[in-house]
Structures are given as structure tokens and as C-alpha cells.
């Protein structure tokens, strides 16, 4: 007897702006989904993006792409949320919290209603706070609520380290953990190339270990988002590619370790979402690793958790009433 055909993989994207549309484009090029539905409060924008993306299909993969409504999230394996306001020059990510949380109070219950079995992937900033809000507003298990978190910061960190050492960033193993924001924590104590810690790597390769250059790499990683916003008004390629990497790890059941944001219980930290290396597979955020951090990194992580938690507290999520701004 022939096997029944599996359902086509549908991915819904709520918010068809810079991040949402670039994610849709990267998904189309990846060939991972059979269907991409775009939702936006500005319907014509979603329609325009869908039309434009459809014209890239003949060069990419056959994919059904359309502008839809919440009903179209039904059956979606993954719902990506990139709706909301973005940072303007001079703003930090936390400045967006009230406005975007208010938008999420409308979006997430609708998504949960139509796509009760989906995995949520949140990109909107402040992403850790909104991942937590999405967890509470959806009622989904924690494994099915993922924030893009520091996947982007980790990529920026690896890129800069790769440039510095003249090594492909994919061969550099180093993580940024904590908040996707100003309090993020670079885990220098475990950073390595081919399993060799960086200082030792320099000794073997007869290179100076330049502490100042390392500090500059931490700083550039932390401020990259601000620099890109100042230069081009928004950031999209890095985050979109990171989101597609999360989607790929889920759909291909990869057990890949990614620094995504999810509700954590490690290091005595709880009731907050932040990023730690997490095993991502068909269940979503399946298992969070416990890194052997040094004292400075641990204290940085605890501070980072406190900052995210304080922002969460302003939202009054438990009462489901909007806090007065
Ligand atoms: P954008 O303004 O280009 O797009 C946002 C879209 O959301 C707009 O099209 C808007 O119409 C839509 N929208 C607003 N309210 C909505 C609602 N209730 N329902 C559906 N759609 C709604 O912004 P952008 O540059 O794409 O940024 C989107 C978000 O992603 C921002 O919060 C930004 O800070 C964040 N971001 C996150 C990362 C990351 O690493 N996580 C990186 C870059 C940007």
C-alpha cells in the first residue's frame, strides 16, 4: 500500500515589513516550506510582498505564497511573528516594549486560536520580553515558543572572530547568551576554534592574543544593531537568515544547538526568557544546555535576566489587562 502524502509544510509570517518579508524571501530560496502565508495589519503591504515573492518563484522553488488572514494560520507548522514597530536611530530595543506588547495582545491569541499545534518563532523586539509574553498569551508549552534571541548576536560574534583570526565563522565556536540587547553576555571562557580555546589557539598559531581587539569584538557585536539602523534604517538580512536557520532545525528535526530565547530554569533564573544554547528539533526548543560559565559570565547572565524580568513586570501579563503606560 502506498504511503499517504504528507501535508504540505505551511509557514505563516505575521508582520510583512523588513524582517517578515526578508524572512519570507530567505524561506523561498531555502525550499523548506511548500506554503508561505503573509499577514499584516496593512493588508496591501502583505499583498504586494506576496506578489513580488511569487515572481521570484521561477528562479527558486515551487511555493504557494499569498496574503492571508489568521484563519490561514490553521495547519501551519511554524508561525513567525515579526509584526510591530522597529527601532529608530537613538532608540534601544526596550523602548519598544509597551507598543509591541500591545500589538502582541491582539496577535498571539488569534494565532493560538487557529494554529494551536504550531511552533511560534518570535522576532519582534524586545524579543526576550515578547517571547515571554507570547508564551503566556498563547498558553503553549515552553518548548513551542521560541524567540530568535541571540542567534543573531552569536552570528555577529562569530563573524567578527572569524574575520579577526582569518577563519571561516562556521569553524568558530562561540556564544552570546542572555538578553538580545545591551546586557548580552559573550562567553569568552568557552570560545574556541577546532576545540582549542582562543588564547591557546594564538599560542599554537604564533599569533598575539590581543585583549583589546577581543573587547572591541564584544563591543561591535553589542552595537551592531544600532550601527545598521543608523546606516540603513533597519536590520533584516542577519535576523531573517537566523530565523530560517531555526525553521530548518525544526523541520529537519536536527537537534542543532542554537542560542534561541525560551523560558529558562537554569542558574536559579526563572520566569524569564533569554538565550542559552538550546537543542532545536521537531519539538521546538527541546532542551537547554547548562554551560559551565565563569563568575563574570554568570553574574552578567543574572544581570541580563533581571533586566528582561523588570521589563516583563511592567506588562501586567497575568491579569491580561494592559498596564497603564
Ligand atoms: P517594519 O515596520 O518594516 O514591519 C513591521 C510590520 O508589522 C509592518 O508591516 C506593520 O504593518 C506590521 N504590523 C504592525 N502591527 C501589526 C499587527 N497588529 N498585526 C499584523 N501586522 C502588524 O519593521 P521591521 O524592520 O520588519 O521590524 C519588525 C520587528 O522586528 C521590530 O520590532 C524590530 O525591532 C524587530 N527586529 C528584531 C531583530 C531580532 O534580532 N530579533 C532584528 C531586527 C529587527
XYZ file of C-alpha atoms and ligand atoms in Angstrom:
369
model
C 0.000 0.000 0.000
C 1.405 3.409 -0.890
C 2.112 5.832 1.917
C -0.330 8.745 2.278
C 1.119 12.034 1.054
C 2.214 14.253 3.937
C 0.507 17.628 4.264
C 2.440 20.448 2.561
C 4.533 22.358 5.080
C 2.915 25.717 5.743
C 4.659 28.631 7.406
C 2.769 31.743 8.422
C 4.514 35.078 8.886
C 2.736 37.797 10.856
C 4.252 41.179 10.000
C 5.323 41.634 6.388
C 7.767 44.510 6.892
C 11.557 44.411 6.548
C 12.091 41.387 8.782
C 8.959 39.452 7.785
C 9.402 39.905 4.043
C 13.137 39.178 4.106
C 12.390 36.032 6.106
C 9.797 35.015 3.517
C 12.355 35.588 0.761
C 15.022 33.545 2.551
C 12.435 30.789 3.152
C 11.507 30.780 -0.526
C 15.163 30.415 -1.517
C 15.639 27.652 1.075
C 12.887 25.479 -0.441
C 11.884 24.378 3.072
C 8.171 25.262 3.073
C 5.604 24.402 0.392
C 3.393 27.290 1.519
C 4.079 30.733 2.943
C 1.221 32.939 4.080
C 1.886 36.573 4.936
C -0.296 38.570 7.336
C -0.013 42.259 8.049
C -2.225 44.900 9.643
C -1.609 46.786 6.389
C -3.194 44.232 4.063
C -1.951 45.873 0.854
C 1.635 45.535 2.085
C 1.229 41.769 2.578
C -0.370 41.546 -0.866
C 2.461 43.467 -2.508
C 5.104 41.345 -0.797
C 3.325 38.114 -1.809
C 3.092 39.277 -5.425
C 6.748 40.250 -5.545
C 7.852 36.990 -3.875
C 5.759 34.944 -6.307
C 7.735 36.458 -9.184
C 10.931 35.030 -7.668
C 9.419 31.521 -7.674
C 10.503 30.555 -11.208
C 14.113 31.072 -10.072
C 13.662 29.339 -6.732
C 11.276 26.570 -5.609
C 7.606 25.990 -6.342
C 5.964 27.519 -3.270
C 2.427 28.738 -2.683
C 2.688 32.292 -1.360
C -0.278 34.505 -0.538
C -1.512 37.311 1.700
C -3.937 35.865 4.204
C -5.815 36.173 7.457
C -5.489 34.445 10.816
C -7.645 31.568 9.525
C -4.800 30.779 7.124
C -2.506 30.010 10.069
C -4.516 26.794 10.508
C -2.277 23.837 9.854
C 0.903 25.944 9.885
C 3.860 24.039 11.311
C 5.500 27.302 12.333
C 4.180 30.831 12.817
C 6.831 33.535 12.695
C 5.936 36.862 14.306
C 7.815 39.929 13.085
C 4.991 42.446 13.499
C 5.369 45.682 15.372
C 7.376 48.808 15.457
C 11.133 48.747 14.914
C 13.978 50.728 16.468
C 14.628 54.209 15.169
C 18.082 55.773 15.414
C 18.744 56.662 19.071
C 16.225 54.135 20.455
C 17.090 50.888 22.178
C 15.099 47.680 21.905
C 13.463 48.083 25.328
C 11.958 51.412 24.174
C 9.574 49.350 22.014
C 8.180 47.242 24.828
C 4.784 48.838 25.550
C 3.818 49.377 21.936
C 4.817 45.930 20.720
C 3.388 44.108 23.731
C 0.077 45.798 22.988
C 0.274 44.534 19.382
C 1.107 41.030 20.662
C -2.007 41.010 22.873
C -4.007 41.115 19.638
C -1.857 38.804 17.508
C -0.930 35.889 19.756
C -4.428 34.835 20.898
C -5.532 34.805 17.243
C -2.533 32.712 16.216
C -3.107 30.323 19.134
C -6.765 30.004 18.173
C -6.098 28.941 14.591
C -2.703 27.261 14.889
C -2.949 25.509 18.252
C -0.239 22.979 17.352
C 2.245 25.330 15.717
C 5.654 26.351 16.976
C 5.919 30.119 17.441
C 9.107 31.856 16.365
C 9.211 35.436 17.615
C 11.475 38.083 16.069
C 9.850 41.350 17.223
C 11.822 43.372 19.773
C 12.391 43.423 22.636
C 12.438 39.782 21.633
C 13.006 38.166 25.055
C 10.158 40.099 26.656
C 7.827 39.351 23.752
C 8.775 35.677 23.690
C 7.776 35.518 27.342
C 4.549 37.417 26.571
C 3.827 35.020 23.682
C 4.326 32.047 25.983
C 1.830 33.459 28.478
C -0.666 34.752 25.903
C -0.676 31.549 23.833
C -0.810 29.027 26.656
C 1.580 26.898 24.567
C 4.163 24.681 26.255
C 7.529 26.451 26.631
C 9.160 24.219 24.010
C 6.814 25.626 21.353
C 7.632 29.285 21.948
C 10.999 30.345 20.583
C 12.499 33.805 20.317
C 15.244 34.493 17.789
C 17.128 35.742 20.867
C 20.879 35.965 20.477
C 21.071 33.744 17.389
C 21.881 36.974 15.539
C 24.362 38.249 18.137
C 26.112 34.870 18.137
C 26.366 35.082 14.333
C 27.769 38.620 14.566
C 30.264 37.487 17.229
C 31.419 34.510 15.144
C 31.675 36.642 12.026
C 33.893 39.196 13.804
C 36.044 36.491 15.427
C 36.339 34.745 12.059
C 37.482 37.991 10.436
C 39.998 38.609 13.200
C 41.534 35.129 13.108
C 41.158 34.544 9.356
C 38.918 31.503 9.971
C 35.516 30.692 8.467
C 32.943 31.793 11.119
C 31.316 28.356 10.823
C 34.528 26.906 12.298
C 34.477 29.372 15.202
C 32.504 28.115 18.208
C 31.464 30.948 20.459
C 28.189 32.056 22.003
C 26.441 35.213 23.048
C 23.892 34.423 25.761
C 21.341 36.361 27.832
C 19.276 39.243 26.523
C 19.209 40.118 22.827
C 20.133 43.634 23.788
C 22.550 45.810 25.694
C 23.113 43.332 28.553
C 24.025 40.364 26.323
C 26.927 38.225 27.546
C 29.807 36.945 25.393
C 31.019 33.578 26.694
C 34.750 34.141 26.218
C 35.758 31.334 28.574
C 34.389 28.668 26.213
C 35.067 30.324 22.825
C 37.180 28.042 20.664
C 38.447 27.228 17.208
C 38.669 23.500 16.419
C 38.203 22.773 20.131
C 41.179 24.987 21.078
C 40.420 27.919 23.409
C 41.325 31.231 21.802
C 44.406 32.069 23.884
C 45.837 28.607 23.273
C 44.941 28.844 19.590
C 47.019 32.031 19.376
C 49.984 30.312 21.056
C 49.825 27.386 18.624
C 49.454 29.649 15.612
C 52.133 32.056 16.814
C 49.662 34.951 16.944
C 49.387 37.614 19.635
C 46.253 37.258 21.815
C 45.057 40.833 21.562
C 42.820 41.537 24.590
C 41.891 44.988 23.257
C 40.795 43.503 19.933
C 38.652 40.962 21.799
C 36.987 43.748 23.813
C 36.349 45.612 20.589
C 34.729 42.479 19.118
C 32.380 42.251 22.150
C 31.514 45.927 21.737
C 30.954 45.706 17.977
C 28.732 42.650 18.480
C 26.640 44.542 21.026
C 26.322 47.735 18.991
C 25.963 46.207 15.503
C 22.163 46.606 15.524
C 22.440 50.318 16.369
C 25.091 50.835 13.690
C 22.999 49.158 10.982
C 19.871 51.107 11.974
C 21.910 54.336 11.793
C 23.317 53.390 8.394
C 20.319 51.846 6.594
C 17.304 52.433 8.862
C 16.566 48.803 9.817
C 18.235 45.402 10.071
C 16.878 42.410 8.217
C 19.259 40.004 6.440
C 21.005 38.703 9.555
C 17.867 38.121 11.596
C 15.917 36.674 8.663
C 18.658 34.150 7.954
C 18.807 33.272 11.653
C 15.035 32.711 11.715
C 15.272 30.456 8.663
C 18.029 28.528 10.434
C 15.629 27.958 13.364
C 12.887 26.855 10.941
C 15.295 24.459 9.246
C 16.380 22.934 12.568
C 12.714 22.354 13.475
C 11.504 20.983 10.141
C 14.524 18.725 9.667
C 14.463 17.588 13.321
C 18.154 18.455 13.537
C 18.963 18.575 17.277
C 21.072 21.624 16.396
C 22.347 23.856 19.196
C 21.239 27.440 18.659
C 21.204 30.418 21.008
C 17.463 30.989 20.930
C 15.334 32.606 23.591
C 12.961 30.461 25.621
C 11.686 30.194 29.194
C 14.683 29.100 31.243
C 15.101 27.460 34.645
C 18.919 27.390 34.722
C 21.343 29.084 37.165
C 18.478 29.822 39.583
C 16.867 32.045 36.941
C 13.161 31.540 36.278
C 10.046 33.255 34.911
C 12.001 34.910 32.142
C 13.021 34.194 28.546
C 16.618 34.607 27.468
C 19.113 32.846 25.243
C 21.300 29.876 26.045
C 22.498 27.189 23.631
C 19.376 25.105 23.090
C 18.763 21.858 21.252
C 16.276 22.639 18.482
C 14.335 19.839 16.793
C 10.789 18.936 15.693
C 9.586 19.621 19.276
C 10.928 23.181 19.105
C 13.198 24.266 21.979
C 13.735 20.724 23.183
C 16.488 21.073 25.761
C 18.546 23.964 27.172
C 22.234 23.344 27.846
C 23.825 24.282 31.134
C 27.140 25.973 30.239
C 29.969 25.908 32.786
C 30.236 29.719 32.965
C 32.916 31.602 34.858
C 31.938 34.016 37.637
C 31.901 37.123 35.470
C 29.746 35.449 32.797
C 27.331 34.063 35.370
C 26.957 37.432 37.033
C 26.412 39.023 33.593
C 23.707 36.471 32.829
C 21.922 37.077 36.132
C 22.007 40.843 35.498
C 20.675 40.292 31.982
C 17.830 38.126 33.324
C 16.969 40.861 35.858
C 16.703 43.477 33.096
C 14.368 41.322 30.993
C 12.323 40.400 34.060
C 11.872 44.048 35.053
C 10.521 44.806 31.574
C 8.182 41.802 31.747
C 6.862 43.042 35.104
C 5.723 46.323 33.508
C 3.347 44.413 31.229
C 0.992 43.013 33.851
C 0.616 39.836 31.788
C -1.051 37.734 34.449
C -4.125 39.919 34.629
C -4.408 40.050 30.811
C -5.080 43.773 31.239
C -2.788 46.274 29.618
C -0.617 48.064 32.139
C -1.084 51.810 32.140
C 1.838 53.358 30.286
P 8.591 47.102 9.813
O 7.946 48.348 10.283
O 9.264 47.101 8.487
O 7.495 45.923 9.780
C 6.623 45.674 10.835
C 5.296 45.277 10.231
O 4.408 44.906 11.286
C 4.619 46.410 9.452
O 4.398 45.966 8.109
C 3.316 46.636 10.201
O 2.231 46.979 9.335
C 3.109 45.274 10.842
N 2.186 45.311 11.961
C 2.070 46.223 12.960
N 1.059 45.884 13.785
C 0.542 44.723 13.325
C -0.494 43.862 13.749
N -1.241 44.151 14.832
N -0.753 42.764 13.028
C -0.030 42.460 11.932
N 0.979 43.241 11.467
C 1.257 44.349 12.162
O 9.588 46.636 10.968
P 10.797 45.616 10.809
O 12.027 46.354 10.482
O 10.349 44.480 9.952
O 10.933 45.127 12.321
C 9.948 44.302 12.899
C 10.344 43.957 14.316
O 11.481 43.097 14.273
C 10.769 45.169 15.160
O 10.288 45.024 16.475
C 12.281 45.094 15.138
O 12.877 45.733 16.238
C 12.464 43.598 15.173
N 13.794 43.112 14.803
C 14.249 42.073 15.506
C 15.503 41.562 15.257
C 15.979 40.402 16.065
O 17.157 40.045 16.015
N 15.120 39.757 16.808
C 16.298 42.134 14.254
C 15.763 43.183 13.516
C 14.507 43.684 13.805
